[in-house]
Amino acid sequence: MHVIATAGHVDHGKSTLVRRLTGMEPDRWAEERRRGLTIDLGFAWTTLSDGQRLAFVDVPGHERFVPNMLAGVGPVPATMFVVAADEGWREQSTEHLAALDALAVRHGLLVVTRADLADPEPARARALEHLAGTTLGQVPSVAVSGRTGAGLDELREELRALTRRLPDPDPAADVRLWVDRSFTVRGAGTVVTGTLAAGTLAVDDELVAYGRGTRGPAGVRVRVRGLQALGTDQSSVSAPARVAVNLRGVERSDLVRGDALLTPESWVTTEVADVMLRHATDEPTAGTLVLHTGAAAVPVRARPLGPDTARLTLDRPLPLRTGDRGLLRDPGRHEVAAGVLVLDVAPAALRRRGAARLRAQALAGVVDVAGEPAQLAARVAHLRLREHGLARRSELSAMGLPTAGRALDEEWYADETHWAELVRRAPEELAGWQREHPLAAGMPADALRQRLDLPAALTSTVTAAAGLVLRDGLVRRPGADTALPPPVEKAVRALEDELAAAPFAAPDAKRLDALGLGTRELAAAVRAGRLVKVADGLVLLPDAVERAGRTLATLDAPFTLSQAKNALGTTRRVAVPLLELLDQRGVTDRLSDSTRRLRTD
């Protein structure tokens, strides 16, 4: 299926043309049919000679209903522009064309209607001249008569050729269905319609309904209960398509025109966006403009940044991505103020003097390639990394950006310069911590993370890149476990000398205090492998367990605590915890009568 929208001045025969092409009535309201004036969006479809299904979004042409027209044109990639032979180019012809140009619509067809009432060539020539100066460029044209049917066969062939020129959207893309109608069907519940521009919808899909009527800033989770395309039930529909979606989990009043159905966890909703302005009629005036994008119309305040860039602050959030098109309209003047190309949907705040000027300079580099969507997105991704240093793959994707910079893992990416600075700073931060905490086993990983302003997931990555060791939640230099501060080194050596002479004569608290070995100093010596901890405040040389085993092997089994104490030449204060340590290490077995024997297995 392909979808195109009509455009053109009021009463130039757009609806009549759709009616003749499809055999369907596009005007949905009795008032429209009674007055012969299209007020709201109409929808109809037909099958072309090659079997292609073609859906029309018929838009109103009167100036009072331009917002309705924009809601229909916004998500549609092509237009059938209509000019009457007997009236020629008129005011709404100009406004509709300005809107199509602002939205950068590149595919179209000119139809000169009422060719039975006047020579169509003057109207055709003037219309083609107008269209040539826009994004539509040179388009085919057909003269027809809705009354006699003349030219309709040629028009059908041109429509078939137009559908062949349209780009194929990605069926696997994230869904963003802009709602253009919401109503209730008895026995079915809430139904919304819209133009599916990319992605695929299927029955039982879970989506997020997001907009003015939904509850809460995150929208409402809904499920697709049923799906129709061109009036036929479908199990799934891929873009491009006109679809009607029956939803479970939301009331009709919760969704209005301009709201959206979104793939969950795949979109950024934003109230602030930096944009490029195209064909601005004047410098935007804050608080007087309406942003039209998709089927949405939202009041905005515009802050100029540079000659062709601005920051838009929206009255309500919208799901936007880099590369989205829209237009700013001045509702007071009834004219298009500028076309809009979305550049950044999550820009940093402008807090410092001159920040707007610097931001405009930064955006200038991406504006250079505004005509190439892929290059634009890539440059915005690199700009974002330069400004923020780090970004997640899912975050970039939700903004419509590709991955960029250095891949740190499957999710995180870094600006090369920023990452090199983090790797350089990590050892410096560790050294600073060690100066403040000379006896600490290491720097807590969370402390390093905070000093480097890192996400927790990247702490191990940066420590490894910096040649540091992360173990048990602590960051150290390689081999740092064996290094002791000079005062502690001197005290430990003195203790080693004493224990060499009397291996099991563990110093008491008074002696340890005299040596300057407190709890932290002893812990550092144990980590360095210089001492072994037998109990709190009780340390021996590292070979104490092995040496005790050899000594106790000389006793007859089983032996008592007293016999062990005497053989080891120590006190009960040392012997009791030392024997318990031997039990834990599997050197001795404690028997039921509290005697012990050496384990032989």
Coordinates of C-alpha atoms in Angstrom, one line a residue:
M1 CA 0.0 0.0 0.0
H2 CA 1.1 3.6 -0.6
V3 CA -0.4 6.8 0.9
I4 CA -0.6 10.3 -0.6
A5 CA -2.3 13.4 0.5
T6 CA -4.2 16.0 -1.5
A7 CA -3.4 19.7 -1.4
G8 CA -4.7 22.8 -3.0
H9 CA -7.1 25.7 -2.8
V10 CA -10.6 25.4 -1.5
D11 CA -13.2 24.2 -4.0
H12 CA -10.7 23.2 -6.6
G13 CA -12.0 19.7 -6.8
K14 CA -9.8 17.7 -4.5
S15 CA -12.6 15.6 -3.0
T16 CA -14.4 15.2 -6.3
L17 CA -11.2 13.9 -7.8
V18 CA -10.7 11.4 -4.9
R19 CA -14.4 10.4 -5.3
R20 CA -13.9 9.7 -9.0
L21 CA -10.7 7.8 -8.5
T22 CA -11.9 5.5 -5.7
G23 CA -15.7 5.4 -5.9
M24 CA -15.7 6.3 -2.2
E25 CA -17.0 9.4 -0.3
P26 CA -14.0 11.1 1.4
D27 CA -16.2 13.6 3.2
R28 CA -17.1 11.9 6.5
W29 CA -19.4 14.5 8.0
A30 CA -23.0 15.3 6.8
E31 CA -22.2 19.0 7.1
E32 CA -19.3 18.6 4.6
R33 CA -21.6 16.8 2.1
R34 CA -24.4 19.3 2.7
R35 CA -22.1 22.4 2.2
G36 CA -19.9 20.8 -0.5
L37 CA -16.9 21.9 1.6
T38 CA -14.3 19.6 3.2
I39 CA -13.8 20.6 6.8
D40 CA -11.8 17.7 8.2
L41 CA -9.6 14.9 6.9
G42 CA -11.1 12.4 4.6
F43 CA -9.9 8.9 3.7
A44 CA -10.4 6.7 0.6
W45 CA -8.5 4.1 -1.4
T46 CA -8.3 2.3 -4.7
T47 CA -6.4 -0.4 -6.5
L48 CA -4.2 0.7 -9.4
S49 CA -3.7 -1.2 -12.6
D50 CA -0.5 -3.0 -11.3
G51 CA -2.4 -4.2 -8.2
Q52 CA -0.9 -1.6 -5.9
R53 CA -3.3 -0.3 -3.2
L54 CA -3.3 3.5 -3.0
A55 CA -4.8 5.4 0.0
F56 CA -5.7 9.0 -0.2
V57 CA -5.7 11.5 2.7
D58 CA -8.1 14.2 1.5
V59 CA -7.4 17.5 3.2
P60 CA -9.6 20.7 3.5
G61 CA -8.6 23.6 1.4
H62 CA -10.2 26.5 3.3
E63 CA -7.8 28.8 5.2
R64 CA -9.8 28.2 8.4
F65 CA -9.0 24.5 8.3
V66 CA -5.3 24.7 7.6
P67 CA -4.4 23.0 10.9
N68 CA -6.5 20.0 9.8
M69 CA -4.8 20.0 6.5
L70 CA -1.4 19.9 8.2
A71 CA -2.4 17.0 10.4
G72 CA -3.1 15.0 7.3
V73 CA -0.1 16.0 5.3
G74 CA 2.4 15.7 8.1
P75 CA 3.0 11.9 8.1
V76 CA 2.5 11.4 4.4
P77 CA 5.5 11.2 1.9
A78 CA 3.8 12.4 -1.3
T79 CA 1.1 14.8 -2.5
M80 CA -1.4 15.2 -5.3
F81 CA -1.5 18.9 -5.7
V82 CA -4.7 20.2 -7.3
V83 CA -5.3 23.5 -9.2
A84 CA -8.5 24.4 -11.0
A85 CA -8.1 25.3 -14.7
D86 CA -10.8 28.0 -14.4
E87 CA -9.4 29.7 -11.3
G88 CA -5.7 29.0 -11.4
W89 CA -3.3 29.6 -8.6
R90 CA -4.9 31.0 -5.5
E91 CA -4.1 32.0 -1.9
Q92 CA -4.5 28.6 -0.3
S93 CA -2.5 27.1 -3.2
T94 CA 0.4 29.2 -1.9
E95 CA -0.1 28.3 1.7
H96 CA -0.5 24.6 1.0
L97 CA 2.7 24.6 -1.1
A98 CA 4.6 26.5 1.5
A99 CA 3.6 23.9 4.0
L100 CA 4.7 21.0 1.7
D101 CA 8.0 22.8 1.1
A102 CA 8.5 23.4 4.9
L103 CA 7.8 19.7 5.5
A104 CA 10.4 18.9 2.7
V105 CA 7.9 16.7 0.7
R106 CA 9.8 15.6 -2.3
H107 CA 7.4 13.4 -4.2
G108 CA 4.3 14.7 -6.0
L109 CA 2.0 15.1 -8.9
L110 CA 0.2 18.2 -10.3
V111 CA -3.4 17.7 -11.3
V112 CA -5.2 20.5 -13.1
T113 CA -9.0 20.0 -12.6
R114 CA -12.1 21.4 -14.3
A115 CA -10.3 21.1 -17.7
D116 CA -13.7 21.1 -19.3
L117 CA -14.4 24.7 -18.1
A118 CA -11.2 26.4 -19.2
D119 CA -7.9 25.8 -21.1
P120 CA -5.8 24.0 -18.5
E121 CA -2.4 25.1 -19.9
P122 CA -2.1 28.6 -18.3
A123 CA -3.0 27.1 -14.8
R124 CA -0.6 24.2 -15.4
A125 CA 2.3 26.4 -16.5
R126 CA 1.9 28.8 -13.5
A127 CA 1.5 25.9 -11.0
L128 CA 4.5 24.0 -12.3
E129 CA 6.6 27.2 -12.0
H130 CA 5.5 27.5 -8.3
L131 CA 6.2 23.9 -7.6
A132 CA 9.6 23.9 -9.2
G133 CA 11.0 26.3 -6.6
T134 CA 10.2 24.0 -3.7
T135 CA 11.4 20.6 -2.5
L136 CA 8.8 19.0 -4.9
G137 CA 10.8 20.3 -7.9
Q138 CA 9.8 19.2 -11.4
V139 CA 6.7 17.0 -11.1
P140 CA 4.5 15.3 -13.8
S141 CA 1.2 17.0 -14.5
V142 CA -2.2 15.8 -15.7
A143 CA -5.3 17.8 -16.8
V144 CA -8.6 16.2 -15.9
S145 CA -12.3 16.8 -15.7
G146 CA -14.1 15.4 -12.6
R147 CA -17.4 16.0 -14.4
T148 CA -16.7 14.2 -17.7
G149 CA -13.9 11.8 -16.5
A150 CA -11.5 13.1 -19.2
G151 CA -7.9 12.5 -18.2
L152 CA -8.6 10.1 -15.3
D153 CA -7.0 7.1 -17.0
E154 CA -3.8 9.1 -17.6
L155 CA -4.0 10.3 -13.9
R156 CA -4.2 6.7 -12.7
E157 CA -1.1 5.8 -14.7
E158 CA 0.8 8.8 -13.3
L159 CA -0.3 7.8 -9.8
R160 CA 1.1 4.3 -10.5
A161 CA 4.4 5.9 -11.6
L162 CA 4.5 8.1 -8.5
T163 CA 4.1 5.1 -6.2
R164 CA 7.1 3.4 -7.9
R165 CA 9.2 6.5 -7.1
L166 CA 8.4 6.5 -3.4
P167 CA 11.1 5.2 -1.0
D168 CA 10.4 2.0 0.8
P169 CA 10.2 2.5 4.6
D170 CA 11.9 0.1 7.0
P171 CA 9.4 -2.5 8.2
A172 CA 11.5 -3.2 11.3
A173 CA 11.7 0.5 12.4
D174 CA 10.3 1.7 15.7
V175 CA 6.6 2.5 15.4
R176 CA 5.3 6.1 15.8
L177 CA 1.7 6.3 14.7
W178 CA 0.4 9.8 14.8
V179 CA -3.3 9.7 15.7
D180 CA -5.5 11.7 13.4
R181 CA -8.9 10.2 14.5
S182 CA -10.1 8.6 17.8
F183 CA -13.5 7.1 18.2
T184 CA -15.5 4.3 19.8
V185 CA -16.9 1.3 18.1
R186 CA -19.7 -0.5 19.9
G187 CA -18.5 -3.9 21.1
A188 CA -14.9 -3.1 20.2
G189 CA -14.0 0.0 22.3
T190 CA -11.4 2.6 21.4
V191 CA -10.2 2.9 17.8
V192 CA -7.6 5.3 16.4
T193 CA -6.5 5.9 12.8
G194 CA -3.4 7.2 11.3
T195 CA -0.7 6.9 8.6
L196 CA 1.9 4.3 9.5
A197 CA 5.1 5.9 8.0
A198 CA 7.6 3.2 9.2
G199 CA 7.6 -0.1 11.1
T200 CA 5.1 -2.8 11.5
L201 CA 1.9 -3.1 13.6
A202 CA 0.5 -6.5 14.7
V203 CA -2.4 -7.8 16.7
D204 CA -1.4 -8.3 20.4
D205 CA 1.5 -5.8 20.1
E206 CA 2.1 -3.7 23.2
L207 CA 2.5 0.0 22.6
V208 CA 2.7 3.2 24.5
A209 CA -0.2 5.7 24.0
Y210 CA 1.4 9.1 24.5
G211 CA -0.3 12.5 24.4
R212 CA -2.4 15.2 26.0
G213 CA -5.1 12.9 27.2
T214 CA -3.0 10.0 28.5
R215 CA -2.3 9.6 32.2
G216 CA 1.1 10.5 33.4
P217 CA 4.3 11.7 31.7
A218 CA 5.2 8.2 30.5
G219 CA 1.9 7.6 28.7
V220 CA -0.2 4.5 29.0
R221 CA 0.6 0.9 28.0
V222 CA -2.0 -0.4 25.6
R223 CA -2.4 -3.6 23.5
V224 CA -3.5 -3.9 19.9
R225 CA -6.8 -5.7 20.1
G226 CA -7.6 -5.5 16.4
L227 CA -6.1 -4.0 13.2
Q228 CA -7.5 -2.9 9.9
A229 CA -6.0 -1.5 6.7
L230 CA -8.3 -0.1 4.0
G231 CA -11.4 -1.5 5.8
T232 CA -10.0 -5.1 6.0
D233 CA -9.0 -7.0 9.1
Q234 CA -5.3 -7.7 9.3
S235 CA -3.1 -9.7 11.6
S236 CA -0.2 -7.3 10.9
V237 CA 0.5 -4.3 8.7
S238 CA 3.8 -2.8 7.5
A239 CA 4.4 0.7 6.4
P240 CA 3.4 2.6 4.4
A241 CA -0.2 2.2 5.3
R242 CA -3.4 3.8 6.5
V243 CA -4.4 1.8 9.6
A244 CA -7.2 1.7 12.1
V245 CA -6.1 0.3 15.4
N246 CA -8.5 -1.1 18.0
L247 CA -6.8 -0.6 21.5
R248 CA -7.2 -2.3 24.8
G249 CA -6.2 -0.3 27.9
V250 CA -7.2 3.2 27.0
E251 CA -10.4 5.3 26.7
R252 CA -11.3 7.2 23.5
S253 CA -11.2 10.4 25.5
D254 CA -7.6 9.7 26.4
L255 CA -6.4 10.0 22.8
V256 CA -6.9 13.0 20.5
R257 CA -5.5 14.1 17.2
G258 CA -1.7 14.7 17.5
D259 CA -1.2 12.0 20.1
A260 CA 0.9 9.0 19.2
L261 CA 1.3 5.2 19.5
L262 CA 4.9 4.3 20.2
T263 CA 7.1 1.3 20.4
P264 CA 7.8 0.9 24.1
E265 CA 11.2 2.1 25.5
S266 CA 12.2 3.3 22.0
W267 CA 11.4 7.0 21.9
V268 CA 12.5 10.2 23.6
T269 CA 9.6 12.6 24.5
T270 CA 10.9 16.1 24.7
E271 CA 9.8 19.7 25.5
V272 CA 13.0 21.3 24.2
A273 CA 14.6 20.8 20.8
D274 CA 17.3 22.6 18.7
V275 CA 16.2 22.9 15.1
M276 CA 17.3 24.2 11.7
L277 CA 14.9 26.7 10.2
R278 CA 14.2 26.7 6.5
H279 CA 12.9 29.7 4.5
A280 CA 12.1 31.6 7.7
T281 CA 9.9 34.6 6.7
D282 CA 11.1 36.5 9.8
E283 CA 13.0 36.0 13.0
P284 CA 10.7 33.7 15.1
T285 CA 8.9 35.6 17.9
A286 CA 8.7 33.6 21.2
G287 CA 5.2 32.6 22.2
T288 CA 3.4 33.3 18.9
L289 CA 4.1 30.2 16.9
V290 CA 2.6 26.7 16.5
L291 CA 4.8 23.7 15.7
H292 CA 3.2 21.3 13.3
T293 CA 4.8 17.8 13.0
G294 CA 3.2 14.5 12.2
A295 CA -0.4 15.1 13.1
A296 CA 0.5 17.2 16.2
A297 CA 0.1 21.0 16.6
V298 CA 1.8 22.4 19.7
P299 CA 2.4 26.0 20.7
V300 CA 6.1 26.8 21.0
R301 CA 8.4 29.5 22.2
A302 CA 11.3 30.0 19.8
R303 CA 14.7 31.3 20.8
P304 CA 17.0 32.1 17.9
L305 CA 20.5 30.7 18.2
G306 CA 22.1 31.5 14.8
P307 CA 21.0 32.7 11.4
D308 CA 19.1 29.5 10.7
T309 CA 18.9 27.7 14.0
A310 CA 16.7 28.1 17.0
R311 CA 15.7 26.4 20.3
L312 CA 12.1 25.5 20.5
T313 CA 10.4 25.1 23.9
L314 CA 7.1 23.2 23.5
D315 CA 4.0 23.6 25.6
R316 CA 3.8 19.8 25.9
P317 CA 6.2 17.0 25.2
L318 CA 6.3 15.3 21.8
P319 CA 8.1 12.1 20.7
L320 CA 10.7 13.6 18.3
R321 CA 13.9 12.4 16.7
T322 CA 16.8 13.9 14.8
G323 CA 15.8 14.4 11.2
D324 CA 12.1 14.9 11.9
R325 CA 10.4 17.5 9.8
G326 CA 7.8 20.1 10.8
L327 CA 6.8 23.7 10.3
L328 CA 6.3 26.7 12.4
R329 CA 3.1 28.5 11.6
D330 CA 1.9 31.9 12.8
P331 CA -1.7 31.4 13.6
G332 CA -2.3 35.2 13.7
R333 CA -1.0 35.8 10.2
H334 CA -2.3 32.5 8.8
E335 CA 1.1 31.8 7.2
V336 CA 4.0 29.4 7.5
A337 CA 6.8 31.1 9.4
A338 CA 9.5 28.5 8.7
G339 CA 10.2 24.9 7.9
V340 CA 11.8 22.9 10.8
L341 CA 14.4 20.2 10.7
V342 CA 14.9 18.7 14.2
L343 CA 18.6 18.5 15.1
D344 CA 18.9 17.7 18.8
V345 CA 16.0 16.5 20.9
A346 CA 17.8 16.6 24.3
P347 CA 20.1 19.7 24.2
A348 CA 21.9 21.0 27.2
A349 CA 20.6 24.1 29.0
L350 CA 21.9 27.5 27.9
R351 CA 23.0 28.9 31.3
R352 CA 26.1 31.0 30.6
R353 CA 26.6 34.2 28.8
G354 CA 27.3 33.5 25.1
A355 CA 26.0 29.9 25.4
A356 CA 23.5 30.5 22.6
R357 CA 26.2 31.7 20.2
L358 CA 28.5 28.7 21.0
R359 CA 25.6 26.4 20.5
A360 CA 24.8 27.9 17.1
Q361 CA 28.5 27.4 16.1
A362 CA 28.3 23.8 17.2
L363 CA 25.1 23.2 15.2
A364 CA 26.6 24.8 12.1
G365 CA 28.6 21.7 11.3
V366 CA 25.6 19.5 11.3
V367 CA 23.4 21.9 9.3
D368 CA 26.0 21.7 6.4
V369 CA 24.6 18.2 5.6
A370 CA 21.0 18.8 6.4
G371 CA 19.9 17.4 3.1
E372 CA 21.4 13.9 3.9
P373 CA 19.5 12.3 6.7
A374 CA 22.1 9.6 7.5
Q375 CA 25.0 12.1 7.5
L376 CA 23.0 14.5 9.6
A377 CA 22.2 11.9 12.2
A378 CA 25.9 10.7 12.3
R379 CA 27.1 14.3 12.8
V380 CA 24.6 15.0 15.6
A381 CA 25.6 11.7 17.3
H382 CA 29.3 12.8 17.3
L383 CA 28.3 16.3 18.5
R384 CA 26.3 14.8 21.3
L385 CA 29.3 12.6 22.3
R386 CA 31.6 15.6 22.2
E387 CA 29.3 17.6 24.5
H388 CA 28.3 14.8 26.9
G389 CA 31.4 12.4 26.7
L390 CA 29.4 9.2 27.0
A391 CA 26.1 7.8 25.6
R392 CA 24.2 4.6 25.6
R393 CA 23.3 2.8 22.4
S394 CA 19.6 2.7 23.4
E395 CA 19.7 6.5 24.2
L396 CA 21.2 7.3 20.8
S397 CA 18.7 5.1 19.0
A398 CA 15.7 6.7 20.8
M399 CA 16.9 10.1 19.6
G400 CA 17.2 8.8 16.0
L401 CA 21.0 8.7 16.1
P402 CA 23.5 6.0 15.1
T403 CA 26.2 4.8 17.4
A404 CA 29.4 6.9 17.3
G405 CA 32.8 7.2 18.9
R406 CA 34.5 4.4 20.8
A407 CA 32.5 1.3 21.7
L408 CA 33.2 0.5 25.3
D409 CA 30.8 -2.5 25.5
E410 CA 27.6 -3.5 23.8
E411 CA 25.7 -0.5 25.3
W412 CA 28.1 2.3 26.0
Y413 CA 30.0 4.6 23.6
A414 CA 32.4 7.4 24.4
D415 CA 33.9 10.4 22.6
E416 CA 37.6 9.4 22.0
T417 CA 39.0 12.5 23.6
H418 CA 36.8 12.3 26.6
W419 CA 37.6 8.6 27.1
A420 CA 41.4 9.3 26.8
E421 CA 41.0 11.9 29.5
L422 CA 39.1 9.5 31.8
V423 CA 41.8 6.9 31.4
R424 CA 44.5 9.5 32.2
R425 CA 42.7 10.7 35.3
A426 CA 41.9 7.4 36.9
P427 CA 45.4 6.7 38.2
E428 CA 45.6 10.4 39.4
E429 CA 42.4 10.1 41.3
L430 CA 43.6 6.8 42.9
A431 CA 46.9 8.4 43.9
G432 CA 45.0 11.3 45.5
W433 CA 42.9 8.9 47.4
Q434 CA 45.9 6.9 48.6
R435 CA 47.6 10.1 49.9
E436 CA 44.4 10.8 51.9
H437 CA 44.1 7.2 53.0
P438 CA 47.6 5.6 53.0
L439 CA 46.5 2.5 54.9
A440 CA 43.3 1.8 52.9
A441 CA 43.2 -1.5 51.1
G442 CA 42.2 0.4 48.0
M443 CA 40.0 3.1 46.6
P444 CA 36.3 2.2 46.7
A445 CA 35.1 1.7 43.2
D446 CA 32.1 4.0 43.8
A447 CA 34.5 6.8 44.9
L448 CA 36.4 6.6 41.7
R449 CA 33.1 6.4 39.7
Q450 CA 31.9 9.6 41.4
R451 CA 35.2 11.5 40.8
L452 CA 35.2 10.6 37.2
D453 CA 31.4 11.1 36.8
L454 CA 31.0 7.6 35.3
P455 CA 28.0 5.2 35.1
A456 CA 28.6 2.2 37.4
A457 CA 28.7 -0.1 34.4
L458 CA 31.9 1.5 33.1
T459 CA 34.0 1.6 36.3
S460 CA 35.6 -1.8 35.6
T461 CA 36.2 -0.7 31.9
V462 CA 38.1 2.5 32.8
T463 CA 40.2 0.8 35.5
A464 CA 41.2 -1.9 33.1
A465 CA 42.0 0.6 30.4
A466 CA 44.1 2.6 32.9
G467 CA 46.1 -0.5 34.0
L468 CA 44.5 -0.6 37.5
V469 CA 43.1 -3.6 39.3
L470 CA 39.5 -3.7 40.5
R471 CA 38.8 -6.5 43.0
D472 CA 36.3 -6.9 45.9
G473 CA 34.9 -3.4 45.1
L474 CA 38.3 -1.7 45.6
V475 CA 40.6 -0.1 43.0
R476 CA 44.4 -0.6 43.4
R477 CA 47.6 -0.4 41.4
P478 CA 49.0 -3.7 40.3
G479 CA 51.2 -5.1 43.2
A480 CA 50.0 -2.4 45.6
D481 CA 49.0 -5.1 48.1
T482 CA 52.7 -5.7 49.0
A483 CA 53.6 -2.0 49.4
L484 CA 53.5 -0.5 52.9
P485 CA 54.0 3.2 53.9
P486 CA 57.6 3.7 55.3
P487 CA 56.5 4.0 59.0
V488 CA 54.4 0.9 58.8
E489 CA 57.2 -1.0 57.0
K490 CA 59.6 -0.1 59.8
A491 CA 57.2 -1.3 62.5
V492 CA 56.4 -4.6 60.7
R493 CA 60.1 -5.3 60.3
A494 CA 60.6 -4.9 64.0
L495 CA 57.8 -7.2 64.7
E496 CA 59.1 -9.8 62.2
D497 CA 62.4 -9.8 64.1
E498 CA 60.7 -10.4 67.4
L499 CA 58.6 -13.3 66.0
A500 CA 61.6 -14.8 64.3
A501 CA 63.1 -15.4 67.7
A502 CA 59.8 -16.6 69.3
P503 CA 57.4 -17.6 66.5
F504 CA 54.3 -18.1 68.7
A505 CA 54.9 -15.3 71.2
A506 CA 52.3 -13.0 69.6
P507 CA 52.7 -9.4 70.9
D508 CA 49.9 -8.1 73.1
A509 CA 48.0 -4.9 72.5
K510 CA 50.4 -2.8 74.6
R511 CA 53.4 -4.0 72.5
L512 CA 51.6 -3.5 69.2
D513 CA 50.6 0.0 70.3
A514 CA 54.3 0.7 71.2
L515 CA 55.3 -0.4 67.7
G516 CA 52.7 1.9 66.2
L517 CA 50.7 -1.0 64.7
G518 CA 47.0 -0.3 65.1
T519 CA 44.0 -2.0 63.4
R520 CA 44.6 -0.3 60.0
E521 CA 48.3 -0.9 60.0
L522 CA 47.9 -4.6 60.9
A523 CA 45.3 -5.0 58.2
A524 CA 47.7 -3.5 55.6
A525 CA 50.4 -5.8 56.7
V526 CA 48.1 -8.8 56.4
R527 CA 47.0 -7.8 52.9
A528 CA 50.7 -7.4 52.0
G529 CA 51.3 -11.0 53.1
R530 CA 53.7 -10.0 55.8
L531 CA 51.6 -11.2 58.7
V532 CA 48.8 -13.7 59.2
K533 CA 45.8 -12.8 61.3
V534 CA 45.0 -15.4 64.0
A535 CA 42.3 -13.3 65.7
D536 CA 41.4 -9.7 66.2
G537 CA 44.6 -8.0 67.5
L538 CA 46.6 -11.2 67.3
V539 CA 49.1 -11.7 64.4
L540 CA 52.0 -14.1 63.6
L541 CA 54.4 -14.6 60.8
P542 CA 52.9 -16.0 57.6
D543 CA 54.4 -19.5 58.1
A544 CA 52.9 -19.8 61.6
V545 CA 50.2 -22.4 60.6
E546 CA 52.7 -24.7 58.8
R547 CA 55.3 -24.3 61.6
A548 CA 52.7 -25.1 64.3
G549 CA 51.6 -28.2 62.4
R550 CA 55.2 -29.5 62.3
T551 CA 55.6 -28.9 66.1
L552 CA 52.4 -30.6 67.1
A553 CA 53.3 -33.6 64.9
T554 CA 55.9 -34.4 67.6
L555 CA 53.2 -35.0 70.3
D556 CA 51.4 -38.2 71.0
A557 CA 47.8 -38.2 69.7
P558 CA 45.4 -37.1 70.9
F559 CA 46.8 -34.1 72.7
T560 CA 45.3 -31.5 75.0
L561 CA 45.3 -27.7 74.8
S562 CA 47.8 -27.6 77.6
Q563 CA 50.2 -30.0 75.8
A564 CA 49.9 -28.0 72.6
K565 CA 50.5 -24.7 74.4
N566 CA 53.7 -26.0 76.1
A567 CA 55.0 -27.5 72.8
L568 CA 54.5 -24.2 71.0
G569 CA 56.0 -22.2 73.8
T570 CA 53.2 -19.8 74.0
T571 CA 50.2 -18.7 76.2
R572 CA 46.6 -19.7 76.3
R573 CA 45.8 -16.3 74.8
V574 CA 47.6 -17.4 71.6
A575 CA 47.1 -21.2 71.7
V576 CA 43.3 -21.2 71.8
P577 CA 42.7 -19.1 68.6
L578 CA 45.7 -20.7 66.9
L579 CA 44.3 -24.2 67.4
E580 CA 40.9 -23.0 66.1
L581 CA 42.7 -21.7 63.0
L582 CA 44.5 -25.0 62.6
D583 CA 41.1 -26.7 62.8
Q584 CA 39.7 -24.4 60.0
R585 CA 42.7 -25.0 57.8
G586 CA 42.3 -28.8 58.1
V587 CA 45.6 -29.2 60.0
T588 CA 44.0 -30.6 63.1
D589 CA 40.8 -32.4 64.1
R590 CA 39.0 -31.5 67.4
L591 CA 37.6 -34.6 69.1
S592 CA 34.5 -34.9 71.3
D593 CA 36.5 -34.6 74.5
S594 CA 38.1 -31.4 73.2
T595 CA 41.4 -33.1 72.6
R596 CA 42.9 -32.9 69.1
R597 CA 44.9 -34.9 66.7
L598 CA 46.8 -34.1 63.6
R599 CA 44.9 -34.8 60.4
T600 CA 46.7 -37.3 58.3
D601 CA 44.5 -37.5 55.1

